[in-house]
CSV table of C-alpha atoms and ligand atoms in Angstrom, one decimal:
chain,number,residue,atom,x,y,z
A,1,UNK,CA,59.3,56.6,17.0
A,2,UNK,CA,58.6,53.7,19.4
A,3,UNK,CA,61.4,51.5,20.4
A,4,UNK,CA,60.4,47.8,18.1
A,5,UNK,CA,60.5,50.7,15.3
A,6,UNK,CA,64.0,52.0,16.2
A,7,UNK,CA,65.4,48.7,16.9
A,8,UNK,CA,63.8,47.4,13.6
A,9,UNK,CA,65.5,50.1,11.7
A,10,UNK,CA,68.9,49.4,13.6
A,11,UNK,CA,68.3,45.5,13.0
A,12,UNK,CA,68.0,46.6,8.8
A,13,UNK,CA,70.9,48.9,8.9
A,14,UNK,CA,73.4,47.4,10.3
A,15,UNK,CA,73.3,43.7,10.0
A,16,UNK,CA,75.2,42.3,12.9
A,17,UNK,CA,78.5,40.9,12.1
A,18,UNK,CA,79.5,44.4,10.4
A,19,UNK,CA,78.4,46.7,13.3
A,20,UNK,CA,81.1,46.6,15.9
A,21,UNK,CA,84.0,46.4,13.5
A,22,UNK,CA,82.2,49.7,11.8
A,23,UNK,CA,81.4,51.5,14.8
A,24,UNK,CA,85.0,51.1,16.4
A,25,UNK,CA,86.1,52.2,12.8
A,26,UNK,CA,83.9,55.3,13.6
A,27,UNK,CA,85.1,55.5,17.2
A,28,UNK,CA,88.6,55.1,15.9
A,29,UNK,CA,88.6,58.3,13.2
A,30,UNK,CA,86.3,60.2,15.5
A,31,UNK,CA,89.0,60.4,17.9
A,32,UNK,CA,91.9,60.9,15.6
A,33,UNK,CA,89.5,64.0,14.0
A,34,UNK,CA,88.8,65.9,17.5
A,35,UNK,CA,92.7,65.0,19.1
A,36,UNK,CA,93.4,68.3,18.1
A,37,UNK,CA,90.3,70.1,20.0
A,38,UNK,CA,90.1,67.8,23.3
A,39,UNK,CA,94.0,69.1,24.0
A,40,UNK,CA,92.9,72.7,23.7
A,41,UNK,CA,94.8,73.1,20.4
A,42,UNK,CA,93.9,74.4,16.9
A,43,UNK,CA,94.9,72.8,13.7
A,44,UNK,CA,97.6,75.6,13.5
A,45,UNK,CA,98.9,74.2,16.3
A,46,UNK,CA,99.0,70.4,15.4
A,47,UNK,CA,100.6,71.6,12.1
A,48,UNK,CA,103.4,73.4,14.1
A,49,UNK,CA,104.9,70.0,14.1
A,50,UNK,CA,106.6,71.1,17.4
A,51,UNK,CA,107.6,74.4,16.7
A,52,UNK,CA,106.7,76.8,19.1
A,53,UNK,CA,104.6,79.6,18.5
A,54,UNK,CA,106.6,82.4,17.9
A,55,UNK,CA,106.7,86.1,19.4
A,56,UNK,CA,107.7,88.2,16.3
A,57,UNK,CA,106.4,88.7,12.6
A,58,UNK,CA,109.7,87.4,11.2
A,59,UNK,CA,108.8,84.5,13.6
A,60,UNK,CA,105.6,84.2,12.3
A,61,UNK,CA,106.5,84.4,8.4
A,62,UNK,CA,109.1,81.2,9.5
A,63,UNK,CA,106.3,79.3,10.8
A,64,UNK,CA,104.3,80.1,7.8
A,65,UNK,CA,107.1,78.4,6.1
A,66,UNK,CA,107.7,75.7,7.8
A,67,UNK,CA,104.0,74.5,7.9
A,68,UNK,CA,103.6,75.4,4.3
A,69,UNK,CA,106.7,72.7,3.7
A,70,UNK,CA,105.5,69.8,5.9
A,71,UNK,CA,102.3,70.0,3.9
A,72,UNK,CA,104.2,70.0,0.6
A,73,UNK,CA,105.9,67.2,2.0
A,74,UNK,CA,102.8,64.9,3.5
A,75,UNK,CA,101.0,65.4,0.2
A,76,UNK,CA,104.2,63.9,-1.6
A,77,UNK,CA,104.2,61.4,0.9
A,78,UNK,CA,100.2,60.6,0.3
A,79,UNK,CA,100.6,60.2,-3.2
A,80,UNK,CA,104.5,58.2,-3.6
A,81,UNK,CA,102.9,56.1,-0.3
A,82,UNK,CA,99.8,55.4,-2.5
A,83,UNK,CA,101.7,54.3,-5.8
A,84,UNK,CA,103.5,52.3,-3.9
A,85,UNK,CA,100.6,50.2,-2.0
A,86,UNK,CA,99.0,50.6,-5.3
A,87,UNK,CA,101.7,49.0,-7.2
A,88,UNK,CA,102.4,45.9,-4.0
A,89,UNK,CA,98.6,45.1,-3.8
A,90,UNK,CA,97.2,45.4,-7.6
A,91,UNK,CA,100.7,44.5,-9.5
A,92,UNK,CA,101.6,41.0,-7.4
A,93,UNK,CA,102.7,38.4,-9.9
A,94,UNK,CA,100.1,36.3,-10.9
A,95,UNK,CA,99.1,32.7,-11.0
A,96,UNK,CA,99.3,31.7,-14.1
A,97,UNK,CA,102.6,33.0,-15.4
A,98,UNK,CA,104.6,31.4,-15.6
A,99,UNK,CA,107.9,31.2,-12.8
A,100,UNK,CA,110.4,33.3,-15.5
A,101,UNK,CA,107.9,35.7,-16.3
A,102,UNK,CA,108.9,39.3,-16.2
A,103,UNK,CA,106.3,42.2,-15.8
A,104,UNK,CA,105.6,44.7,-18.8
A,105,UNK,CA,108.6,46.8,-18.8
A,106,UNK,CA,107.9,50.6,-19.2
A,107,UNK,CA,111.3,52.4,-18.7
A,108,UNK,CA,112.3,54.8,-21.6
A,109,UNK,CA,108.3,56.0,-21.8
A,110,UNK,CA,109.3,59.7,-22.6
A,111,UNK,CA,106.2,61.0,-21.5
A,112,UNK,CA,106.0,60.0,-18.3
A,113,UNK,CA,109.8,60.2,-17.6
A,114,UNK,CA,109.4,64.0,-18.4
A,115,UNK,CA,106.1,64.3,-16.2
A,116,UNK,CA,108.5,62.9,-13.2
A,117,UNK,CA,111.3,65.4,-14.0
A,118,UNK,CA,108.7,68.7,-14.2
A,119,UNK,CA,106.6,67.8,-11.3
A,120,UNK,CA,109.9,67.8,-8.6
A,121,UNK,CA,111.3,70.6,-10.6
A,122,UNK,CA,108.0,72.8,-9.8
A,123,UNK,CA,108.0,71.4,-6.1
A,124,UNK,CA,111.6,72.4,-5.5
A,125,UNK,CA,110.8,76.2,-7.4
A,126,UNK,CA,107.8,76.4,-5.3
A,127,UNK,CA,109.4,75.7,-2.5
A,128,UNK,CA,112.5,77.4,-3.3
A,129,UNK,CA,110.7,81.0,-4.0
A,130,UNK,CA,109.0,80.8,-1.0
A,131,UNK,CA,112.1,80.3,1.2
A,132,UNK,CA,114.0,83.3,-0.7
A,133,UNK,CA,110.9,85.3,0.1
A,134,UNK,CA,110.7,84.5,3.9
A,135,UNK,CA,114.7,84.9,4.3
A,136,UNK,CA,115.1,88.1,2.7
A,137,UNK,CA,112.1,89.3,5.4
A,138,UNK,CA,114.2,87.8,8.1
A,139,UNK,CA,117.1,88.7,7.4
A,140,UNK,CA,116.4,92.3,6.1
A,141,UNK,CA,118.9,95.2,7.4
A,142,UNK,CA,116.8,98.8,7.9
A,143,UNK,CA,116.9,101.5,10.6
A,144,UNK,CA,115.3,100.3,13.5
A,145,UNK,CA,114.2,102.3,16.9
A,146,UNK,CA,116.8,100.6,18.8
A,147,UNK,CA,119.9,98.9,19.5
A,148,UNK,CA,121.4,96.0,21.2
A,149,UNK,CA,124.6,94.6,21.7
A,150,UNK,CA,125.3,91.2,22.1
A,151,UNK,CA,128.6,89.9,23.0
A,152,UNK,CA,128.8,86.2,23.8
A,153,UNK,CA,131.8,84.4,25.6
A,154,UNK,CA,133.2,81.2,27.2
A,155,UNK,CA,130.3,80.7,28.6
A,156,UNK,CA,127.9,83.1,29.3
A,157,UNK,CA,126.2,87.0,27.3
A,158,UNK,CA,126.4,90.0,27.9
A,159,UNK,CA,123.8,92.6,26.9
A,160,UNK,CA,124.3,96.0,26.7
A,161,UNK,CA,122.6,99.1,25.3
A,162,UNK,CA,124.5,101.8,23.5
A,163,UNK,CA,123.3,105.1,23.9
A,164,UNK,CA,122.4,104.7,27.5
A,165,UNK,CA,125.4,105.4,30.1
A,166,UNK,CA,125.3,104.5,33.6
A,167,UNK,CA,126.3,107.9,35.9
A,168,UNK,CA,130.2,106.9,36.1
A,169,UNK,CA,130.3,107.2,32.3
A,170,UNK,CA,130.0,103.4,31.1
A,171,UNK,CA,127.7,101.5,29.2
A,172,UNK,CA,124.7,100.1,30.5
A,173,UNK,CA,125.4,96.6,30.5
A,174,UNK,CA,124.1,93.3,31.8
A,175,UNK,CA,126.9,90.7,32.9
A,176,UNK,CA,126.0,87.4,32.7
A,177,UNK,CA,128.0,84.9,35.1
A,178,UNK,CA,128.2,81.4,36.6
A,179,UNK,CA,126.0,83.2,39.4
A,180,UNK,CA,123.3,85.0,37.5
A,181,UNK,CA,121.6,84.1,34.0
A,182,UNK,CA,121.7,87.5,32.1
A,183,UNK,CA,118.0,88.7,31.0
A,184,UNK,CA,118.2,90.3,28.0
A,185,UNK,CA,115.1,93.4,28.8
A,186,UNK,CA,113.8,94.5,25.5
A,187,UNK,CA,110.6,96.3,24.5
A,188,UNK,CA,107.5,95.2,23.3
A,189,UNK,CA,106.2,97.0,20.1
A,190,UNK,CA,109.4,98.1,18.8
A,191,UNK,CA,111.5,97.2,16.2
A,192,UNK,CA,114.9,96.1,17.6
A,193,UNK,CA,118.6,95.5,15.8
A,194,UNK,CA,120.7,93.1,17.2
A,195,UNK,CA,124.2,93.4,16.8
A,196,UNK,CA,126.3,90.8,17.8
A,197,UNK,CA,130.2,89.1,18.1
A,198,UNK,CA,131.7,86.7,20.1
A,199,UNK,CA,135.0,87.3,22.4
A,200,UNK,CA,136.3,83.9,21.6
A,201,UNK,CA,135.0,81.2,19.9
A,202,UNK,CA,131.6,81.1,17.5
A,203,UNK,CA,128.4,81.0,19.3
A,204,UNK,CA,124.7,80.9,18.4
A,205,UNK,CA,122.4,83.4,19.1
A,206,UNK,CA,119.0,81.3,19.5
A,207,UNK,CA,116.0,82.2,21.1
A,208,UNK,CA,113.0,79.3,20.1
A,209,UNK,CA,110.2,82.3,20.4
A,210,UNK,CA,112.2,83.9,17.9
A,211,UNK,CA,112.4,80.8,15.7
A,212,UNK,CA,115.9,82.2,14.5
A,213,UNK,CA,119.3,81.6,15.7
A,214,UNK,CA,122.6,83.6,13.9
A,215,UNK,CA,125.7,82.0,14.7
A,216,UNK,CA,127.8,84.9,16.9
A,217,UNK,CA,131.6,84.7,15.3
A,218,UNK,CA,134.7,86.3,16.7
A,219,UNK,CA,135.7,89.2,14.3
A,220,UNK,CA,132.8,89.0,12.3
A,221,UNK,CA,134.1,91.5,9.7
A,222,UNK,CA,137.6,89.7,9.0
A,223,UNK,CA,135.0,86.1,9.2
A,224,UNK,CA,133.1,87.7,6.4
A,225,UNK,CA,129.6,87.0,8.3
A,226,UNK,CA,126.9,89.4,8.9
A,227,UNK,CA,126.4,90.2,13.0
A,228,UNK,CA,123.5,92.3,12.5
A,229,UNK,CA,120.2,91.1,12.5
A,230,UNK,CA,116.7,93.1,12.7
A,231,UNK,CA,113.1,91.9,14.6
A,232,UNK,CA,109.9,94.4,13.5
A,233,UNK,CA,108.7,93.9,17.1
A,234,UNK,CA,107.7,91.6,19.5
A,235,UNK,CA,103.8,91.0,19.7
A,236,UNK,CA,103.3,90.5,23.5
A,237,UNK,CA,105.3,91.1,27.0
A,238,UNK,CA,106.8,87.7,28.8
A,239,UNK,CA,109.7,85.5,29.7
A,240,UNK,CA,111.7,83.4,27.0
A,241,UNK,CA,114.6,81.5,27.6
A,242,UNK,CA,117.2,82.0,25.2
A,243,UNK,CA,120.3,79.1,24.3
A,244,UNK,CA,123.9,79.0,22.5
A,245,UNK,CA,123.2,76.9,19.4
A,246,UNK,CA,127.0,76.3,18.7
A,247,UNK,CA,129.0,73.6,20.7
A,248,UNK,CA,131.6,76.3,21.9
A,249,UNK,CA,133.2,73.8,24.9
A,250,UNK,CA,132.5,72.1,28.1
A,251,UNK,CA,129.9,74.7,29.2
A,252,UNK,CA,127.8,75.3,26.5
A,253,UNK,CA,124.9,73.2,27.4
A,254,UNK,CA,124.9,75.6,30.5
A,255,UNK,CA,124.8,79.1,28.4
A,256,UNK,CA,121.3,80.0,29.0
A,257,UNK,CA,119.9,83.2,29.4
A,258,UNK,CA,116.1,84.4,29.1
A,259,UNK,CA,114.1,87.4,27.0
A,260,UNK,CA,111.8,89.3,29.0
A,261,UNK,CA,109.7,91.3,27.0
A,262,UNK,CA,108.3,94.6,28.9
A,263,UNK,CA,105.7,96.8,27.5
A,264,UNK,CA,107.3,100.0,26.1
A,265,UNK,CA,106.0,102.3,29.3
A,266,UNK,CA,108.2,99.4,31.8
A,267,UNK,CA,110.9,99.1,29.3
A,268,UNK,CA,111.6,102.6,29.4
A,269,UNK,CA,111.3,102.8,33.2
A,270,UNK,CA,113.8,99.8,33.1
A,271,UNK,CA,116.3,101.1,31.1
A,272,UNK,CA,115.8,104.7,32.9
A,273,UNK,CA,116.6,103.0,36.0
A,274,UNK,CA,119.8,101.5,34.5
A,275,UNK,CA,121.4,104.8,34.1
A,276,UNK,CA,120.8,105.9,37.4
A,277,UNK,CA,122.5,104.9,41.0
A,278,UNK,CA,120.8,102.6,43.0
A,279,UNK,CA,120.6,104.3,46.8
A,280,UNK,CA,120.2,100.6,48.4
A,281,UNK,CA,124.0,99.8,46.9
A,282,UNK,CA,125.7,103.0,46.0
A,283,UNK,CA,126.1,101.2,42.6
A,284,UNK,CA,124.4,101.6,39.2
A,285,UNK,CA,121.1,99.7,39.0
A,286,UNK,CA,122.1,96.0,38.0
A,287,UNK,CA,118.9,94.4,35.3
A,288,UNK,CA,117.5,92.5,38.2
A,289,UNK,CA,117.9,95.2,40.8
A,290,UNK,CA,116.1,98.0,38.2
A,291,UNK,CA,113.6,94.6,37.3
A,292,UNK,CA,112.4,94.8,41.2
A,293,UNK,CA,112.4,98.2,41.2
A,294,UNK,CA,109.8,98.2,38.2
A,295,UNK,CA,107.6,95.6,39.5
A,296,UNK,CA,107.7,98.0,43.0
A,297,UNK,CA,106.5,100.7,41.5
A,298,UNK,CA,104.4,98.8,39.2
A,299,UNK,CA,102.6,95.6,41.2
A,300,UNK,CA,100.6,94.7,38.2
A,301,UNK,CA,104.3,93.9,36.7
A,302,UNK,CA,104.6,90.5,38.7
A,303,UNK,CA,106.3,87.6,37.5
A,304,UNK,CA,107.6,89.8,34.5
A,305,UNK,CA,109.0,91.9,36.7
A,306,UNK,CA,111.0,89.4,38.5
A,307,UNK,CA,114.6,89.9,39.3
A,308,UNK,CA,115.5,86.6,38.7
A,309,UNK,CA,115.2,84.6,35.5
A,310,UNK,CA,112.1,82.6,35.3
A,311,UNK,CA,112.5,80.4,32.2
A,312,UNK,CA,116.0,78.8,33.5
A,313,UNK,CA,118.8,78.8,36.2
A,314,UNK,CA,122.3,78.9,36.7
A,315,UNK,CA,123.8,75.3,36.5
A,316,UNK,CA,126.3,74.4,39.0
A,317,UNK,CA,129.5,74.7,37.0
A,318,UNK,CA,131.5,71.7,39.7
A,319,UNK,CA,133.0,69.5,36.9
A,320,UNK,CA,133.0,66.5,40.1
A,321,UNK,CA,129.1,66.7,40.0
A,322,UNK,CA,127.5,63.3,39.1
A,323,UNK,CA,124.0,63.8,39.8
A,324,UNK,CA,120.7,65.1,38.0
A,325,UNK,CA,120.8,69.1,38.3
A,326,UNK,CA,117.3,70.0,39.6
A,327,UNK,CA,115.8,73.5,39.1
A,328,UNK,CA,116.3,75.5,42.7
A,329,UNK,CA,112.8,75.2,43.4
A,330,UNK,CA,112.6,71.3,42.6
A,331,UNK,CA,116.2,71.0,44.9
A,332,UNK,CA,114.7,72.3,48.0
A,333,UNK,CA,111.5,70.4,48.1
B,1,LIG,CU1,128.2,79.1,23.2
């Protein structure tokens, strides 16, 4: 096609003054559409509505949930937005009444008034069965292959493993203080109980990868609430930082700790390691000591296998302290 003939065709098209508002319209939706793709995200991703993406099938049933309700609740939205342009734009008083005039009045029309009573009566069943479905799964109780205990306090965890002894007799336990952020070491691939209670006030368990939290009560028995709380596995090794959900006092902003999820060959190496004495100290193995000793032995480990928590850091615990608390690595610099 020669370039008169192209231009001729454009000239017929598009006649001038609607071009540019048309192609910016264009421009406009085109970017809106491909957003999603240009930040290296899928639509499952833009519909997480800031959730993060979870680690565990329970996690993943949540999410499920939770995408399946913002929908629900955009295409409500849509249409009550609609009727109610609708309504502004095409139901404006007109002209010629006169100033008194009152629209046509449509209260007491059975019909619709029962239509507007069945359709949020199915939404809220819908959504209703759904959410029944997904809790029972997340908060199912069965046999799992192992155990963990979690005991929160004033205002750090402490993990601890029952089953596995260190050589002077006592459970292997990690100690979180002001000092150190306890990692809590648990397998990939395996399905894990958590059972948890609090030596003082209530706490929440809450790890985001999880998308779960369960409050952690003091005498959970005499409180009536349930401490015990199942995950079928978790899909894939790494480092996730884990938070008290429950305003439990001056600290708990600062009651961190991190999940780091080892394949079940390092897990077992870990926790191995835990019951033995480390020859450097004299000492059982502490978790970062027996997490160095892994990634030693095992170089392809790395970060994973890091003594330290990676995800977050102790916060100075000086009540005098007035400015911004920087991660270590950000203070030095
Ligand atoms: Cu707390």
């Amino acid at each position: 096609m020669g370039r008169a003939q192209r231009d001729g065709r454009r000239g017929t098209a598009h006649p001038r003054g609607g071009l540019g508002a048309r192609r910016a319209l264009k421009i406009a939706a085109l970017a809106v559409l491909s957003m999603p793709f240009l930040t290296a995200c899928g639509i499952e991703d833009v519909l997480r509505f800031g959730f993060p993406e979870g680690v565990t099938p329970q996690a993943e049933q949540i999410r499920h949930l939770w995408i399946g309700s913002v929908v629900a609740a955009l295409v409500v939205g849509v249409v009550t937005w609609g009727a109610m342009f609708w309504a502004v734009i095409f139901h404006r008083k007109k002209k010629e009444e006169a100033a008194d005039a009152i629209p046509r009045q449509t209260q007491y029309n059975l019909p619709l008034e029962l239509v507007f009573t069945v359709i949020p009566t199915i939404i809220v069943a819908v959504l209703f069965g759904f959410t029944v479905l997904v809790q029972n799964y997340a908060d199912k109780d069965e046999a799992t292959d192992m155990t963990v205990d979690i005991a929160a306090k004033q205002w750090n965890w402490d993990f601890s493993y029952p089953g596995h002894t260190t050589p002077d007799g006592k459970d292997v336990v990690t100690i979180g203080t002001s000092d150190t952020i306890p990692i809590l070491v648990l397998p990939t691939e395996r399905s894990i109980t958590f059972n948890q209670y609090s030596n003082d006030v209530i706490h929440s368990f809450y790890v985001p990868e999880f998308l779960f939290k369960r409050d952690v009560f003091p005498l959970p028995d005499k409180n009536d609430q349930d401490p015990t709380w199942v995950i079928d596995r978790i899909d894939r090794e790494g480092a996730f930082v884990g938070r008290c959900a429950e305003l439990c006092g001056a600290y708990h902003a600062m009651m961190n700790f991190e999940v780091r999820a080892l394949s079940p060959v390092r897990f077992d190496r870990w926790l191995e390691l835990r019951t033995q004495v480390n020859p450097a100290t004299g000492a059982p193995y502490t978790a970062g000591e027996a997490l160095a000793a892994v990634g030693r032995e095992d170089p392809t480990c790395g970060e994973l296998c890091a003594p330290l928590a990676t995800t977050t850091y102790p916060f100075p615990t000086d009540r005098t302290y007035r400015s911004a608390q920087l991660p270590p690595s950000a203070a030095g610099s």
